[in-house]
Every structure is written in structure tokens, then in C-alpha cells.
Tab-separated table of C-alpha atoms in Angstrom:
chain	number	residue	atom	x	y	z
A	1	UNK	CA	77.256	88.242	109.749
A	2	UNK	CA	78.684	87.962	105.908
A	3	UNK	CA	82.447	87.086	104.955
A	4	UNK	CA	84.380	88.767	102.150
A	5	UNK	CA	87.656	86.544	100.879
A	6	UNK	CA	90.487	88.049	99.437
A	7	UNK	CA	93.616	86.270	97.921
A	8	UNK	CA	96.834	86.682	96.512
A	9	UNK	CA	99.639	83.847	95.794
A	10	UNK	CA	103.264	84.288	95.000
A	11	UNK	CA	106.264	82.067	94.116
A	12	UNK	CA	109.541	82.320	96.091
A	13	UNK	CA	112.920	80.735	95.863
A	14	UNK	CA	113.273	78.870	99.399
A	15	UNK	CA	111.958	76.130	101.333
A	16	UNK	CA	108.955	75.725	103.344
A	17	UNK	CA	111.060	75.346	106.249
A	18	UNK	CA	112.086	78.811	106.365
A	19	UNK	CA	109.016	80.404	105.180
A	20	UNK	CA	107.143	78.305	108.014
A	21	UNK	CA	109.863	79.786	110.489
A	22	UNK	CA	109.249	83.414	109.132
A	23	UNK	CA	105.533	83.083	109.438
A	24	UNK	CA	105.326	81.682	113.060
A	25	UNK	CA	107.789	84.312	114.461
A	26	UNK	CA	105.489	86.694	115.790
A	27	UNK	CA	107.836	88.583	117.180
A	28	UNK	CA	109.184	89.808	114.187
A	29	UNK	CA	106.361	90.729	111.900
A	30	UNK	CA	106.945	94.010	112.810
A	31	UNK	CA	110.001	94.132	110.915
A	32	UNK	CA	108.607	93.166	107.414
A	33	UNK	CA	103.900	93.415	107.471
A	34	UNK	CA	103.080	96.206	106.179
A	35	UNK	CA	101.028	99.074	108.511
A	36	UNK	CA	102.494	96.489	111.499
A	37	UNK	CA	104.327	98.625	114.501
A	38	UNK	CA	104.582	96.267	116.987
A	39	UNK	CA	103.960	92.163	117.197
A	40	UNK	CA	104.304	89.953	119.933
A	41	UNK	CA	104.002	86.128	120.589
A	42	UNK	CA	101.920	86.027	123.602
A	43	UNK	CA	102.031	81.968	123.837
A	44	UNK	CA	102.770	78.972	122.005
A	45	UNK	CA	101.945	75.085	122.956
A	46	UNK	CA	102.686	72.707	120.125
A	47	UNK	CA	100.656	73.817	117.274
A	48	UNK	CA	98.780	76.695	118.829
A	49	UNK	CA	99.539	80.045	119.683
A	50	UNK	CA	98.694	83.028	120.458
A	51	UNK	CA	99.956	86.647	119.592
A	52	UNK	CA	99.131	90.355	119.541
A	53	UNK	CA	99.405	92.942	116.892
A	54	UNK	CA	99.213	96.511	117.515
A	55	UNK	CA	98.773	98.611	114.037
A	56	UNK	CA	100.292	101.910	112.929
A	57	UNK	CA	97.158	103.456	111.979
A	58	UNK	CA	94.589	103.647	113.787
A	59	UNK	CA	97.502	104.440	116.388
A	60	UNK	CA	97.411	101.745	119.291
A	61	UNK	CA	95.187	99.735	118.109
A	62	UNK	CA	95.918	96.239	118.609
A	63	UNK	CA	94.271	92.649	117.796
A	64	UNK	CA	94.677	89.121	118.754
A	65	UNK	CA	94.868	86.263	116.822
A	66	UNK	CA	94.859	82.558	117.770
A	67	UNK	CA	96.862	80.423	115.167
A	68	UNK	CA	97.190	77.153	114.146
A	69	UNK	CA	100.180	75.673	112.684
A	70	UNK	CA	100.376	72.919	110.251
A	71	UNK	CA	104.133	72.345	109.862
A	72	UNK	CA	106.003	73.473	106.805
A	73	UNK	CA	101.946	73.523	105.081
A	74	UNK	CA	100.011	76.048	106.938
A	75	UNK	CA	99.487	78.937	109.432
A	76	UNK	CA	96.029	79.826	110.193
A	77	UNK	CA	95.013	82.684	112.350
A	78	UNK	CA	91.205	83.406	113.764
A	79	UNK	CA	90.695	86.837	115.371
A	80	UNK	CA	89.847	86.898	118.789
A	81	UNK	CA	90.132	90.495	120.268
A	82	UNK	CA	90.079	93.647	118.245
A	83	UNK	CA	88.015	95.988	115.969
A	84	UNK	CA	89.690	95.189	112.731
A	85	UNK	CA	87.155	93.434	110.615
A	86	UNK	CA	89.136	90.500	110.080
A	87	UNK	CA	87.875	86.863	110.799
A	88	UNK	CA	90.460	84.871	109.137
A	89	UNK	CA	94.129	85.094	107.492
A	90	UNK	CA	95.353	81.658	106.138
A	91	UNK	CA	98.835	81.259	104.786
A	92	UNK	CA	99.025	78.212	102.241
A	93	UNK	CA	102.368	76.892	101.632
A	94	UNK	CA	102.937	74.378	99.292
A	95	UNK	CA	106.014	72.871	96.855
A	96	UNK	CA	105.941	74.509	93.313
A	97	UNK	CA	108.602	73.817	89.910
A	98	UNK	CA	112.145	74.589	90.317
A	99	UNK	CA	112.426	73.858	94.150
A	100	UNK	CA	110.177	76.557	94.708
A	101	UNK	CA	106.962	77.241	97.138
A	102	UNK	CA	103.639	78.673	96.438
A	103	UNK	CA	102.359	80.742	99.264
A	104	UNK	CA	98.862	81.681	99.270
A	105	UNK	CA	97.426	84.071	101.640
A	106	UNK	CA	93.745	84.577	102.003
A	107	UNK	CA	91.665	86.865	104.537
A	108	UNK	CA	88.255	86.620	105.425
A	109	UNK	CA	87.090	89.826	106.354
A	110	UNK	CA	83.614	90.513	108.075
A	111	UNK	CA	81.556	92.809	106.208
A	112	UNK	CA	80.871	95.743	108.481
A	113	UNK	CA	81.525	99.314	108.814
A	114	UNK	CA	85.037	98.618	109.823
A	115	UNK	CA	85.931	97.893	106.208
A	116	UNK	CA	85.213	101.611	105.194
A	117	UNK	CA	88.451	102.229	107.204
A	118	UNK	CA	91.280	102.976	104.771
A	119	UNK	CA	93.816	102.073	107.576
A	120	UNK	CA	91.790	98.597	107.968
A	121	UNK	CA	91.298	98.430	104.281
A	122	UNK	CA	94.881	99.459	103.567
A	123	UNK	CA	96.462	96.527	106.106
A	124	UNK	CA	93.876	93.788	105.033
A	125	UNK	CA	95.773	93.738	101.369
A	126	UNK	CA	96.778	90.054	100.527
A	127	UNK	CA	99.666	91.241	97.357
A	128	UNK	CA	101.264	93.948	99.422
A	129	UNK	CA	101.251	91.555	102.738
A	130	UNK	CA	102.768	88.636	100.138
A	131	UNK	CA	105.396	90.934	98.353
A	132	UNK	CA	106.681	92.128	101.941
A	133	UNK	CA	107.180	88.480	102.803
A	134	UNK	CA	109.208	88.093	99.528
A	135	UNK	CA	111.513	90.892	100.776
A	136	UNK	CA	111.718	89.574	104.390
A	137	UNK	CA	112.613	86.043	103.179
A	138	UNK	CA	115.503	87.046	100.554
A	139	UNK	CA	117.115	88.748	104.103
A	140	UNK	CA	117.824	85.178	104.672
A	141	UNK	CA	118.849	83.723	101.049
A	142	UNK	CA	122.303	85.016	100.275
A	143	UNK	CA	122.601	83.391	97.104
A	144	UNK	CA	120.120	86.211	95.808
A	145	UNK	CA	122.802	88.764	95.608
A	146	UNK	CA	125.145	89.028	92.553
A	147	UNK	CA	128.405	86.770	93.545
A	148	UNK	CA	130.437	87.750	90.982
A	149	UNK	CA	131.368	91.228	92.239
A	150	UNK	CA	133.549	92.158	95.098
A	151	UNK	CA	131.587	92.210	98.604
A	152	UNK	CA	132.217	95.765	100.188
A	153	UNK	CA	130.125	95.780	103.155
A	154	UNK	CA	127.882	93.582	104.403
A	155	UNK	CA	125.652	93.876	108.183
A	156	UNK	CA	123.628	90.784	109.094
A	157	UNK	CA	121.892	90.136	112.475
A	158	UNK	CA	123.018	86.679	113.477
A	159	UNK	CA	123.268	84.522	116.969
A	160	UNK	CA	126.449	86.302	117.503
A	161	UNK	CA	124.973	90.033	117.300
A	162	UNK	CA	125.042	92.465	114.629
A	163	UNK	CA	127.617	91.712	112.658
A	164	UNK	CA	129.345	94.044	110.213
A	165	UNK	CA	132.050	92.730	107.147
A	166	UNK	CA	133.616	95.265	105.851
A	167	UNK	CA	136.336	94.997	103.090
A	168	UNK	CA	136.965	91.350	103.969
A	169	UNK	CA	137.136	92.475	107.654
A	170	UNK	CA	134.652	91.243	110.324
A	171	UNK	CA	133.386	93.131	113.131
A	172	UNK	CA	130.554	92.635	115.559
A	173	UNK	CA	128.379	95.646	116.968
A	174	UNK	CA	127.240	96.708	120.248
A	175	UNK	CA	124.618	99.033	120.716
A	176	UNK	CA	125.642	102.771	121.917
A	177	UNK	CA	125.255	103.428	125.712
B	1	UNK	CA	81.136	81.261	120.937
B	2	UNK	CA	82.815	84.202	121.820
B	3	UNK	CA	86.474	83.940	122.785
B	4	UNK	CA	88.708	86.573	125.208
B	5	UNK	CA	92.080	86.371	125.960
B	6	UNK	CA	93.583	87.034	129.648
B	7	UNK	CA	96.856	88.004	130.507
B	8	UNK	CA	97.243	87.148	134.596
B	9	UNK	CA	100.660	88.356	135.930
B	10	UNK	CA	100.537	84.882	137.552
B	11	UNK	CA	102.257	81.367	137.317
B	12	UNK	CA	99.240	78.651	135.470
B	13	UNK	CA	99.142	76.324	138.362
B	14	UNK	CA	98.003	79.268	140.904
B	15	UNK	CA	95.864	80.565	137.969
B	16	UNK	CA	94.331	76.924	137.778
B	17	UNK	CA	94.003	76.667	141.787
B	18	UNK	CA	92.032	79.975	141.398
B	19	UNK	CA	89.970	79.217	138.468
B	20	UNK	CA	88.909	75.240	140.338
B	21	UNK	CA	88.065	77.216	143.861
B	22	UNK	CA	84.433	77.365	142.865
B	23	UNK	CA	83.182	78.451	146.727
B	24	UNK	CA	85.105	80.849	146.212
B	25	UNK	CA	83.537	82.317	142.943
B	26	UNK	CA	81.120	84.913	144.212
B	27	UNK	CA	84.137	87.063	146.091
B	28	UNK	CA	85.420	87.836	142.450
B	29	UNK	CA	83.182	86.730	139.724
B	30	UNK	CA	81.099	89.989	138.848
B	31	UNK	CA	77.738	89.655	139.487
B	32	UNK	CA	77.869	86.046	141.038
B	33	UNK	CA	76.035	86.152	143.960
B	34	UNK	CA	75.864	82.522	145.184
B	35	UNK	CA	78.284	79.150	143.882
B	36	UNK	CA	77.295	76.593	146.458
B	37	UNK	CA	79.199	73.000	145.016
B	38	UNK	CA	76.919	70.302	145.421
B	39	UNK	CA	78.673	67.381	144.359
B	40	UNK	CA	81.982	66.773	143.583
B	41	UNK	CA	83.983	63.635	142.099
B	42	UNK	CA	87.372	63.639	141.116
B	43	UNK	CA	87.785	66.523	138.842
B	44	UNK	CA	84.036	66.583	138.218
B	45	UNK	CA	82.618	69.434	139.995
B	46	UNK	CA	78.835	70.478	139.926
B	47	UNK	CA	77.833	73.749	141.562
B	48	UNK	CA	74.668	75.872	141.535
B	49	UNK	CA	75.178	79.191	140.471
B	50	UNK	CA	73.207	82.620	140.495
B	51	UNK	CA	74.477	85.397	138.383
B	52	UNK	CA	73.148	88.759	138.633
B	53	UNK	CA	73.928	90.868	135.895
B	54	UNK	CA	70.879	92.556	133.495
B	55	UNK	CA	68.775	89.939	135.303
B	56	UNK	CA	69.183	87.315	137.585
B	57	UNK	CA	70.064	83.913	136.454
B	58	UNK	CA	70.020	80.967	138.272
B	59	UNK	CA	71.489	77.492	136.817
B	60	UNK	CA	73.551	74.721	137.786
B	61	UNK	CA	76.591	74.419	136.182
B	62	UNK	CA	79.074	70.833	135.975
B	63	UNK	CA	83.284	71.796	135.739
B	64	UNK	CA	85.451	69.200	134.287
B	65	UNK	CA	88.830	70.181	135.176
B	66	UNK	CA	91.692	68.590	133.105
B	67	UNK	CA	94.878	69.889	134.968
B	68	UNK	CA	97.196	71.161	135.115
B	69	UNK	CA	95.619	73.749	132.345
B	70	UNK	CA	91.781	73.394	131.305
B	71	UNK	CA	88.680	73.842	133.154
B	72	UNK	CA	85.626	72.981	130.787
B	73	UNK	CA	81.892	74.018	132.282
B	74	UNK	CA	78.388	73.403	131.015
B	75	UNK	CA	74.661	74.063	132.101
B	76	UNK	CA	73.190	70.908	133.531
B	77	UNK	CA	70.075	72.657	134.407
B	78	UNK	CA	68.437	76.199	134.145
B	79	UNK	CA	65.252	78.056	133.539
B	80	UNK	CA	66.425	81.298	132.180
B	81	UNK	CA	68.744	80.275	129.357
B	82	UNK	CA	68.973	77.431	127.264
B	83	UNK	CA	72.440	76.678	127.180
B	84	UNK	CA	76.011	78.011	128.747
B	85	UNK	CA	78.934	76.349	128.099
B	86	UNK	CA	82.387	77.284	127.849
B	87	UNK	CA	86.466	76.586	128.508
B	88	UNK	CA	89.135	78.276	129.948
B	89	UNK	CA	92.351	77.339	128.557
B	90	UNK	CA	95.790	78.378	130.298
B	91	UNK	CA	99.087	78.590	128.785
B	92	UNK	CA	102.546	79.851	129.719
B	93	UNK	CA	103.436	83.450	128.427
B	94	UNK	CA	105.794	83.495	126.391
B	95	UNK	CA	107.764	85.978	127.643
B	96	UNK	CA	108.155	84.118	130.660
B	97	UNK	CA	105.973	86.247	133.465
B	98	UNK	CA	102.365	84.853	133.963
B	99	UNK	CA	99.613	83.158	132.530
B	100	UNK	CA	97.785	83.868	128.941
B	101	UNK	CA	94.325	82.689	129.388
B	102	UNK	CA	91.875	81.792	126.541
B	103	UNK	CA	88.475	81.344	127.682
B	104	UNK	CA	85.815	80.827	125.755
B	105	UNK	CA	81.846	80.985	126.128
B	106	UNK	CA	78.851	79.855	124.288
B	107	UNK	CA	75.393	81.238	125.610
B	108	UNK	CA	71.890	80.615	123.746
B	109	UNK	CA	69.616	82.620	125.579
B	110	UNK	CA	66.831	81.305	123.201
B	111	UNK	CA	65.271	82.203	120.282
B	112	UNK	CA	63.289	85.947	122.163
B	113	UNK	CA	67.055	87.366	122.169
B	114	UNK	CA	69.200	87.932	119.170
B	115	UNK	CA	72.504	86.506	118.805
B	116	UNK	CA	74.143	89.863	118.181
B	117	UNK	CA	72.506	90.971	121.560
B	118	UNK	CA	74.082	87.348	123.546
B	119	UNK	CA	77.571	88.266	121.912
B	120	UNK	CA	77.947	91.254	123.020
B	121	UNK	CA	76.378	90.709	126.885
B	122	UNK	CA	79.523	87.655	126.673
B	123	UNK	CA	81.631	89.866	125.530
B	124	UNK	CA	81.680	91.989	128.478
B	125	UNK	CA	80.930	89.439	130.959
B	126	UNK	CA	84.218	87.764	129.633
B	127	UNK	CA	86.286	91.108	129.609
B	128	UNK	CA	84.788	91.910	133.065
B	129	UNK	CA	85.579	88.320	134.626
B	130	UNK	CA	89.331	88.834	133.327
B	131	UNK	CA	89.657	91.995	134.399
B	132	UNK	CA	88.052	90.778	137.852
B	133	UNK	CA	90.356	87.601	137.784
B	134	UNK	CA	93.736	90.010	137.856
B	135	UNK	CA	92.631	92.156	140.099
B	136	UNK	CA	91.482	89.216	142.585
B	137	UNK	CA	94.790	87.200	142.020
B	138	UNK	CA	96.920	90.451	142.968
B	139	UNK	CA	95.272	90.338	146.253
B	140	UNK	CA	96.373	86.844	146.936
B	141	UNK	CA	100.113	85.092	147.502
B	142	UNK	CA	101.235	82.756	145.912
B	143	UNK	CA	102.267	79.269	147.490
B	144	UNK	CA	105.977	79.005	148.247
B	145	UNK	CA	106.049	75.828	145.972
B	146	UNK	CA	104.371	76.983	142.693
B	147	UNK	CA	106.259	80.448	142.913
B	148	UNK	CA	109.524	78.443	143.718
B	149	UNK	CA	108.863	76.112	140.209
B	150	UNK	CA	108.012	78.853	138.061
B	151	UNK	CA	111.170	80.800	138.966
B	152	UNK	CA	113.213	78.181	137.846
B	153	UNK	CA	111.498	78.052	134.207
B	154	UNK	CA	113.374	80.892	132.138
B	155	UNK	CA	111.745	81.428	128.600
B	156	UNK	CA	113.822	79.603	125.997
B	157	UNK	CA	116.168	81.275	124.244
B	158	UNK	CA	115.045	81.137	120.497
B	159	UNK	CA	117.609	80.478	117.862
B	160	UNK	CA	117.254	83.150	115.154
B	161	UNK	CA	118.551	82.358	111.768
B	162	UNK	CA	121.179	84.987	110.191
B	163	UNK	CA	119.296	87.942	108.541
B	164	UNK	CA	120.957	90.164	106.191
B	165	UNK	CA	119.937	93.965	106.535
B	166	UNK	CA	122.480	95.434	104.120
B	167	UNK	CA	124.754	93.908	100.859
B	168	UNK	CA	127.196	96.315	98.961
B	169	UNK	CA	128.900	94.412	96.278
B	170	UNK	CA	130.943	96.187	93.377
B	171	UNK	CA	130.902	95.256	90.266
B	172	UNK	CA	132.331	96.031	86.809
B	173	UNK	CA	129.831	98.674	85.890
B	174	UNK	CA	129.035	100.303	89.244
B	175	UNK	CA	127.703	98.706	92.863
B	176	UNK	CA	125.212	96.854	93.829
B	177	UNK	CA	123.436	97.572	96.988
B	178	UNK	CA	121.004	94.889	98.325
B	179	UNK	CA	118.946	96.677	101.234
B	180	UNK	CA	116.241	95.062	103.299
B	181	UNK	CA	114.855	92.988	100.350
B	182	UNK	CA	115.034	95.850	97.469
B	183	UNK	CA	118.056	95.855	95.162
B	184	UNK	CA	119.578	99.253	93.831
B	185	UNK	CA	122.080	99.292	91.118
B	186	UNK	CA	124.208	102.230	91.010
B	187	UNK	CA	126.228	102.738	87.946
B	188	UNK	CA	129.630	104.095	87.581
B	189	UNK	CA	129.823	107.701	85.999
B	190	UNK	CA	130.936	106.788	82.660
B	191	UNK	CA	130.403	102.901	82.364
């Protein structure tokens, strides 16, 4: 079987540790990765993990990947189960100039009819994934927001729960019953 | 090499016990007509197996258990296929409920059978074996010691970094709105 390789890279203003943490947080991919409806860590043991992803389209389409981690350097997925023609996905993290990191995403896809399905070909684009990753990373970087103004409102998820700062006062939000 | 993931609603030590209880394979493995243990030495067990699915296959397998979570097997004798090997690797489910089994299977049926066909058959065998394992384990009672030990293991709470969702900053010329990674500028009227 043949393979098709797609690759993109982006510079991000964060430390490799944060990037690695986001990329190995398999319960949270649905928050940021395009066309992912649900994601779940199935199991983790040292540098190996198993994760399950459900796509938005086609609905209920699930695939499972085994994930091999090299801390702060690389996250490699190998597809084990699912119809999506993804063979491997590799996220390479390397330090770049100015305290930034360069993250390179490579998709290796199986050359089969599945690639002709619009839902799969949309998902298997590297540049939109990296753009979404950039936005997700910025959510953990308070310094990206302008500091010269007056903060009116901020909502954040923290270990305390969902916190709201409004006009200098802090509120802890609780879900409605 | 074909891989499969099997979720089993039972703790890993119990699943490991079931997978290493070779003499009971014919009770639950689809198509297994016979599994006779011929020798046992430490964690290495030899067994003669007859599997009848698309065709009847007789082979001798050597199982090498690496307690508490790995079981390797490979064909040591057989006329019907050239090679047969694989692994079961057991991991604690991340949500604390049961076991995730990674199963690997490699079959070499010789040059007469195309690889895509062997892979398709292997995939089906593994899916069927996974379903059968789940069903078989559901009929068994988990030994008290294993149940007690696994009940004490709660999944570790995962510390999370603070994640900003929304931020609105009043600027001299208007408002700067940051929402889920995107920044919007709202200019005041007349500015």
C-alpha cells in the first residue's frame, strides 16, 4: 500500500513543555482540533498511550491511535482502528529562535479511496490543525493579551473551577443544576 | 502486523489470568476446537491448538507470559501456515474502569494467499476474539483479592493549567476582546 505525506510547520511563542502537555492531553483534543467531536484517553503507560477520536463528519466515525511520546520533543500517533485513511501523525517539537518553538506536523495517509471522502480530506490537512493548536496554546499564555488597558472581564478554567474576574472581583462559577 | 484494541470491563490481573488459562481457550475463542497444554516451564507454555474458521488449522504455539501484563505467542510447529505470532499487552483503562488490551497478530499464510486477504482475515479474527473475551469475562466471577485490589486504585486526578476562555480589556480606543485564541478589536464610536 502506498502512502501520501503532508507536512506543515509553525512557530509558537511558548515553551516545549506546554506544547507537549497540550499534545498529550488526549481528553481535550475536541476543544481545539478541527472536526474532532470527542476525544478520550483510553490508557497510558510511561511513554505509550492509547487514544480514541470521534470525528464530527462522518458522524460517529471513531478511530483509535497508539501514541508514542518523547517528552518535549515528539508525539507520534499510529492508527490502529478506524476507517480514516490515516497511517501516522507525527508532531515534532524543536526549540527555535527568540525562545519560541517550532512544531512540525506530518500526516502520513494511506493511498486509498477513503482519501476522496471530503470529511477525511478536510480532517487530514496539517495547516488548519497547526493554526488551531496555535489558538489553543494562546489560551495558556496570558502575556499575549494587551496589558496597557483595564481588564473588564476574564473567564478562565483553573484547578479551582471556572473563574470569572469582573471589574477586579473574582467569582467562582458553578454549573446550573 | 495487525493491531486491535479491546476494552474489557474487568481489572488487568483478572484478564491476564483468563488469557493465560490456555486449557480453557476452546470455551471462548471463536473457532478454537482444541487447546491442549503439552508442556509448561515457568512462564513458558507449549500448547497444541486446532482452529477451525475458514479452514482447519493445526499448530503448536509457545506462549511466553511476562506477568502482570504481557503475553507473547508464536507458532513452533504447523503445516497449514508459515508463521503465526502475536502479543497481548494489558493496560489499566485511563478512566479506572477495566482493562485496555492491545492485541497484535501476524500471520504468514505463504505466497499462495495475498497479504491483503490475510490481513482482512486477521482483523476479523481479532475483532471476534475481542468480543468473545468480553463476553467470556462477563460470565466469570472476579476473584475477591483482585476485585479488592483494583477497587482501591482510583484514577489519578489530572492537574490542569489555567486556561483562559474570554478576556475583555478596555483600551483607550475601544475594547480588545480575546475569545478562545482569537482577538477582536471593537473601536469606540468617534475614536
